[in-house]
Amino acid sequence: MVKHLFKLIWNKRRHNFLFLSEILVSFLVIFAVFSFLVYYYLNYRKPMGLAYDRVWAINYN
């Protein structure tokens, strides 16, 4: 039975290769989009690097 299943898979190897390559490309696209989202979110959460604790505010009327 297992030998028969391997024979069926081997005979349809071109079809299976295209199917697996499509899944791989889809995974890579989803991974890239998710990576960009995480990167931009982490950059959004970082402070801008401006120190505002020793700043004077002067108003002129």
PDB file of N, CA and C in Angstrom:
ATOM      1  N   MET A   1       0.821  -1.199   0.000  1.00  0.00           N
ATOM      2  CA  MET A   1       0.000   0.000   0.000  1.00  0.00           C
ATOM      3  C   MET A   1       0.871   1.272   0.000  1.00  0.00           C
ATOM      4  N   VAL A   2       1.880   1.295   0.845  1.00  0.00           N
ATOM      5  CA  VAL A   2       2.764   2.448   0.920  1.00  0.00           C
ATOM      6  C   VAL A   2       3.544   2.586  -0.380  1.00  0.00           C
ATOM      7  N   LYS A   3       3.962   1.451  -0.922  1.00  0.00           N
ATOM      8  CA  LYS A   3       4.690   1.473  -2.196  1.00  0.00           C
ATOM      9  C   LYS A   3       3.817   2.071  -3.295  1.00  0.00           C
ATOM     10  N   HIS A   4       2.547   1.734  -3.286  1.00  0.00           N
ATOM     11  CA  HIS A   4       1.613   2.273  -4.274  1.00  0.00           C
ATOM     12  C   HIS A   4       1.451   3.791  -4.101  1.00  0.00           C
ATOM     13  N   LEU A   5       1.374   4.255  -2.867  1.00  0.00           N
ATOM     14  CA  LEU A   5       1.251   5.695  -2.614  1.00  0.00           C
ATOM     15  C   LEU A   5       2.487   6.444  -3.095  1.00  0.00           C
ATOM     16  N   PHE A   6       3.667   5.892  -2.838  1.00  0.00           N
ATOM     17  CA  PHE A   6       4.883   6.527  -3.334  1.00  0.00           C
ATOM     18  C   PHE A   6       4.921   6.564  -4.850  1.00  0.00           C
ATOM     19  N   LYS A   7       4.413   5.514  -5.470  1.00  0.00           N
ATOM     20  CA  LYS A   7       4.386   5.475  -6.932  1.00  0.00           C
ATOM     21  C   LYS A   7       3.431   6.540  -7.475  1.00  0.00           C
ATOM     22  N   LEU A   8       2.282   6.726  -6.826  1.00  0.00           N
ATOM     23  CA  LEU A   8       1.338   7.764  -7.252  1.00  0.00           C
ATOM     24  C   LEU A   8       1.944   9.165  -7.089  1.00  0.00           C
ATOM     25  N   ILE A   9       2.607   9.382  -5.969  1.00  0.00           N
ATOM     26  CA  ILE A   9       3.240  10.683  -5.736  1.00  0.00           C
ATOM     27  C   ILE A   9       4.347  10.921  -6.754  1.00  0.00           C
ATOM     28  N   TRP A  10       5.136   9.897  -7.040  1.00  0.00           N
ATOM     29  CA  TRP A  10       6.241  10.044  -7.982  1.00  0.00           C
ATOM     30  C   TRP A  10       5.738  10.334  -9.390  1.00  0.00           C
ATOM     31  N   ASN A  11       4.633   9.722  -9.776  1.00  0.00           N
ATOM     32  CA  ASN A  11       4.097   9.944 -11.118  1.00  0.00           C
ATOM     33  C   ASN A  11       3.502  11.343 -11.275  1.00  0.00           C
ATOM     34  N   LYS A  12       3.096  11.960 -10.192  1.00  0.00           N
ATOM     35  CA  LYS A  12       2.527  13.317 -10.250  1.00  0.00           C
ATOM     36  C   LYS A  12       3.505  14.340  -9.672  1.00  0.00           C
ATOM     37  N   ARG A  13       4.800  14.086  -9.804  1.00  0.00           N
ATOM     38  CA  ARG A  13       5.795  14.958  -9.180  1.00  0.00           C
ATOM     39  C   ARG A  13       5.801  16.360  -9.766  1.00  0.00           C
ATOM     40  N   ARG A  14       5.504  16.513 -11.055  1.00  0.00           N
ATOM     41  CA  ARG A  14       5.484  17.857 -11.642  1.00  0.00           C
ATOM     42  C   ARG A  14       4.338  18.672 -11.057  1.00  0.00           C
ATOM     43  N   HIS A  15       3.181  18.091 -10.944  1.00  0.00           N
ATOM     44  CA  HIS A  15       2.029  18.785 -10.371  1.00  0.00           C
ATOM     45  C   HIS A  15       2.300  19.125  -8.900  1.00  0.00           C
ATOM     46  N   ASN A  16       2.860  18.191  -8.158  1.00  0.00           N
ATOM     47  CA  ASN A  16       3.158  18.438  -6.749  1.00  0.00           C
ATOM     48  C   ASN A  16       4.236  19.504  -6.587  1.00  0.00           C
ATOM     49  N   PHE A  17       5.208  19.523  -7.482  1.00  0.00           N
ATOM     50  CA  PHE A  17       6.260  20.537  -7.415  1.00  0.00           C
ATOM     51  C   PHE A  17       5.679  21.931  -7.608  1.00  0.00           C
ATOM     52  N   LEU A  18       4.785  22.091  -8.561  1.00  0.00           N
ATOM     53  CA  LEU A  18       4.169  23.399  -8.784  1.00  0.00           C
ATOM     54  C   LEU A  18       3.334  23.824  -7.578  1.00  0.00           C
ATOM     55  N   PHE A  19       2.626  22.873  -7.005  1.00  0.00           N
ATOM     56  CA  PHE A  19       1.802  23.166  -5.839  1.00  0.00           C
ATOM     57  C   PHE A  19       2.676  23.581  -4.649  1.00  0.00           C
ATOM     58  N   LEU A  20       3.755  22.848  -4.406  1.00  0.00           N
ATOM     59  CA  LEU A  20       4.641  23.185  -3.291  1.00  0.00           C
ATOM     60  C   LEU A  20       5.377  24.499  -3.524  1.00  0.00           C
ATOM     61  N   SER A  21       5.744  24.764  -4.764  1.00  0.00           N
ATOM     62  CA  SER A  21       6.408  26.042  -5.044  1.00  0.00           C
ATOM     63  C   SER A  21       5.444  27.212  -4.852  1.00  0.00           C
ATOM     64  N   GLU A  22       4.185  27.031  -5.182  1.00  0.00           N
ATOM     65  CA  GLU A  22       3.186  28.078  -4.955  1.00  0.00           C
ATOM     66  C   GLU A  22       3.008  28.338  -3.464  1.00  0.00           C
ATOM     67  N   ILE A  23       2.969  27.292  -2.676  1.00  0.00           N
ATOM     68  CA  ILE A  23       2.853  27.446  -1.226  1.00  0.00           C
ATOM     69  C   ILE A  23       4.084  28.156  -0.663  1.00  0.00           C
ATOM     70  N   LEU A  24       5.260  27.810  -1.163  1.00  0.00           N
ATOM     71  CA  LEU A  24       6.492  28.448  -0.696  1.00  0.00           C
ATOM     72  C   LEU A  24       6.508  29.939  -1.021  1.00  0.00           C
ATOM     73  N   VAL A  25       6.120  30.300  -2.228  1.00  0.00           N
ATOM     74  CA  VAL A  25       6.089  31.718  -2.618  1.00  0.00           C
ATOM     75  C   VAL A  25       5.072  32.478  -1.769  1.00  0.00           C
ATOM     76  N   SER A  26       3.915  31.877  -1.523  1.00  0.00           N
ATOM     77  CA  SER A  26       2.902  32.526  -0.685  1.00  0.00           C
ATOM     78  C   SER A  26       3.427  32.742   0.730  1.00  0.00           C
ATOM     79  N   PHE A  27       4.108  31.742   1.264  1.00  0.00           N
ATOM     80  CA  PHE A  27       4.682  31.879   2.602  1.00  0.00           C
ATOM     81  C   PHE A  27       5.714  32.996   2.641  1.00  0.00           C
ATOM     82  N   LEU A  28       6.559  33.084   1.627  1.00  0.00           N
ATOM     83  CA  LEU A  28       7.581  34.132   1.600  1.00  0.00           C
ATOM     84  C   LEU A  28       6.964  35.523   1.524  1.00  0.00           C
ATOM     85  N   VAL A  29       5.898  35.674   0.756  1.00  0.00           N
ATOM     86  CA  VAL A  29       5.228  36.977   0.655  1.00  0.00           C
ATOM     87  C   VAL A  29       4.599  37.355   1.989  1.00  0.00           C
ATOM     88  N   ILE A  30       3.911  36.417   2.618  1.00  0.00           N
ATOM     89  CA  ILE A  30       3.281  36.701   3.910  1.00  0.00           C
ATOM     90  C   ILE A  30       4.341  37.014   4.961  1.00  0.00           C
ATOM     91  N   PHE A  31       5.448  36.279   4.941  1.00  0.00           N
ATOM     92  CA  PHE A  31       6.534  36.531   5.892  1.00  0.00           C
ATOM     93  C   PHE A  31       7.137  37.917   5.683  1.00  0.00           C
ATOM     94  N   ALA A  32       7.324  38.323   4.439  1.00  0.00           N
ATOM     95  CA  ALA A  32       7.895  39.637   4.141  1.00  0.00           C
ATOM     96  C   ALA A  32       6.965  40.753   4.610  1.00  0.00           C
ATOM     97  N   VAL A  33       5.679  40.625   4.339  1.00  0.00           N
ATOM     98  CA  VAL A  33       4.716  41.651   4.759  1.00  0.00           C
ATOM     99  C   VAL A  33       4.676  41.743   6.281  1.00  0.00           C
ATOM    100  N   PHE A  34       4.640  40.600   6.947  1.00  0.00           N
ATOM    101  CA  PHE A  34       4.608  40.602   8.407  1.00  0.00           C
ATOM    102  C   PHE A  34       5.892  41.199   8.980  1.00  0.00           C
ATOM    103  N   SER A  35       7.034  40.895   8.369  1.00  0.00           N
ATOM    104  CA  SER A  35       8.306  41.454   8.837  1.00  0.00           C
ATOM    105  C   SER A  35       8.322  42.974   8.705  1.00  0.00           C
ATOM    106  N   PHE A  36       7.836  43.504   7.581  1.00  0.00           N
ATOM    107  CA  PHE A  36       7.774  44.952   7.413  1.00  0.00           C
ATOM    108  C   PHE A  36       6.834  45.587   8.429  1.00  0.00           C
ATOM    109  N   LEU A  37       5.699  44.954   8.693  1.00  0.00           N
ATOM    110  CA  LEU A  37       4.774  45.500   9.681  1.00  0.00           C
ATOM    111  C   LEU A  37       5.407  45.547  11.063  1.00  0.00           C
ATOM    112  N   VAL A  38       6.079  44.494  11.462  1.00  0.00           N
ATOM    113  CA  VAL A  38       6.734  44.469  12.774  1.00  0.00           C
ATOM    114  C   VAL A  38       7.840  45.513  12.837  1.00  0.00           C
ATOM    115  N   TYR A  39       8.622  45.634  11.775  1.00  0.00           N
ATOM    116  CA  TYR A  39       9.717  46.611  11.736  1.00  0.00           C
ATOM    117  C   TYR A  39       9.181  48.035  11.892  1.00  0.00           C
ATOM    118  N   TYR A  40       8.151  48.383  11.127  1.00  0.00           N
ATOM    119  CA  TYR A  40       7.615  49.740  11.206  1.00  0.00           C
ATOM    120  C   TYR A  40       6.903  49.993  12.526  1.00  0.00           C
ATOM    121  N   TYR A  41       6.261  48.986  13.106  1.00  0.00           N
ATOM    122  CA  TYR A  41       5.618  49.157  14.402  1.00  0.00           C
ATOM    123  C   TYR A  41       6.665  49.397  15.489  1.00  0.00           C
ATOM    124  N   LEU A  42       7.754  48.636  15.449  1.00  0.00           N
ATOM    125  CA  LEU A  42       8.799  48.835  16.457  1.00  0.00           C
ATOM    126  C   LEU A  42       9.464  50.196  16.303  1.00  0.00           C
ATOM    127  N   ASN A  43       9.646  50.661  15.084  1.00  0.00           N
ATOM    128  CA  ASN A  43      10.188  52.011  14.883  1.00  0.00           C
ATOM    129  C   ASN A  43       9.208  53.075  15.355  1.00  0.00           C
ATOM    130  N   TYR A  44       7.919  52.838  15.200  1.00  0.00           N
ATOM    131  CA  TYR A  44       6.899  53.786  15.668  1.00  0.00           C
ATOM    132  C   TYR A  44       6.921  53.884  17.190  1.00  0.00           C
ATOM    133  N   ARG A  45       7.182  52.781  17.867  1.00  0.00           N
ATOM    134  CA  ARG A  45       7.173  52.757  19.321  1.00  0.00           C
ATOM    135  C   ARG A  45       8.438  53.348  19.946  1.00  0.00           C
ATOM    136  N   LYS A  46       9.521  53.468  19.191  1.00  0.00           N
ATOM    137  CA  LYS A  46      10.767  54.014  19.732  1.00  0.00           C
ATOM    138  C   LYS A  46      10.614  55.508  19.977  1.00  0.00           C
ATOM    139  N   PRO A  47      11.274  56.013  21.016  1.00  0.00           N
ATOM    140  CA  PRO A  47      11.278  57.468  21.209  1.00  0.00           C
ATOM    141  C   PRO A  47      12.094  58.139  20.107  1.00  0.00           C
ATOM    142  N   MET A  48      11.778  59.399  19.839  1.00  0.00           N
ATOM    143  CA  MET A  48      12.426  60.100  18.734  1.00  0.00           C
ATOM    144  C   MET A  48      13.833  60.566  19.080  1.00  0.00           C
ATOM    145  N   GLY A  49      14.230  60.495  20.333  1.00  0.00           N
ATOM    146  CA  GLY A  49      15.581  60.887  20.713  1.00  0.00           C
ATOM    147  C   GLY A  49      15.696  62.334  21.139  1.00  0.00           C
ATOM    148  N   LEU A  50      14.591  63.002  21.329  1.00  0.00           N
ATOM    149  CA  LEU A  50      14.606  64.395  21.769  1.00  0.00           C
ATOM    150  C   LEU A  50      14.416  64.437  23.281  1.00  0.00           C
ATOM    151  N   ALA A  51      15.313  65.123  23.968  1.00  0.00           N
ATOM    152  CA  ALA A  51      15.201  65.265  25.419  1.00  0.00           C
ATOM    153  C   ALA A  51      14.386  66.520  25.715  1.00  0.00           C
ATOM    154  N   TYR A  52      13.288  66.370  26.383  1.00  0.00           N
ATOM    155  CA  TYR A  52      12.409  67.502  26.672  1.00  0.00           C
ATOM    156  C   TYR A  52      12.342  67.804  28.164  1.00  0.00           C
ATOM    157  N   ASP A  53      13.188  67.202  28.977  1.00  0.00           N
ATOM    158  CA  ASP A  53      13.115  67.437  30.416  1.00  0.00           C
ATOM    159  C   ASP A  53      13.801  68.745  30.831  1.00  0.00           C
ATOM    160  N   ARG A  54      14.745  69.268  30.042  1.00  0.00           N
ATOM    161  CA  ARG A  54      15.441  70.517  30.389  1.00  0.00           C
ATOM    162  C   ARG A  54      15.196  71.567  29.306  1.00  0.00           C
ATOM    163  N   VAL A  55      13.950  71.842  29.044  1.00  0.00           N
ATOM    164  CA  VAL A  55      13.584  72.812  28.010  1.00  0.00           C
ATOM    165  C   VAL A  55      12.829  73.961  28.675  1.00  0.00           C
ATOM    166  N   TRP A  56      13.159  75.159  28.270  1.00  0.00           N
ATOM    167  CA  TRP A  56      12.460  76.324  28.777  1.00  0.00           C
ATOM    168  C   TRP A  56      11.378  76.722  27.796  1.00  0.00           C
ATOM    169  N   ALA A  57      10.252  77.111  28.323  1.00  0.00           N
ATOM    170  CA  ALA A  57       9.162  77.630  27.498  1.00  0.00           C
ATOM    171  C   ALA A  57       9.030  79.121  27.786  1.00  0.00           C
ATOM    172  N   ILE A  58       9.196  79.949  26.760  1.00  0.00           N
ATOM    173  CA  ILE A  58       9.137  81.406  26.916  1.00  0.00           C
ATOM    174  C   ILE A  58       7.952  81.913  26.110  1.00  0.00           C
ATOM    175  N   ASN A  59       7.077  82.639  26.783  1.00  0.00           N
ATOM    176  CA  ASN A  59       5.925  83.253  26.118  1.00  0.00           C
ATOM    177  C   ASN A  59       6.137  84.764  26.075  1.00  0.00           C
ATOM    178  N   TYR A  60       5.843  85.368  24.952  1.00  0.00           N
ATOM    179  CA  TYR A  60       5.992  86.811  24.781  1.00  0.00           C
ATOM    180  C   TYR A  60       4.646  87.380  24.366  1.00  0.00           C
ATOM    181  N   ASN A  61       4.179  88.379  25.112  1.00  0.00           N
ATOM    182  CA  ASN A  61       2.892  89.005  24.807  1.00  0.00           C
ATOM    183  C   ASN A  61       3.071  90.414  24.328  1.00  0.00           C
TER     184      ASN A  61
END
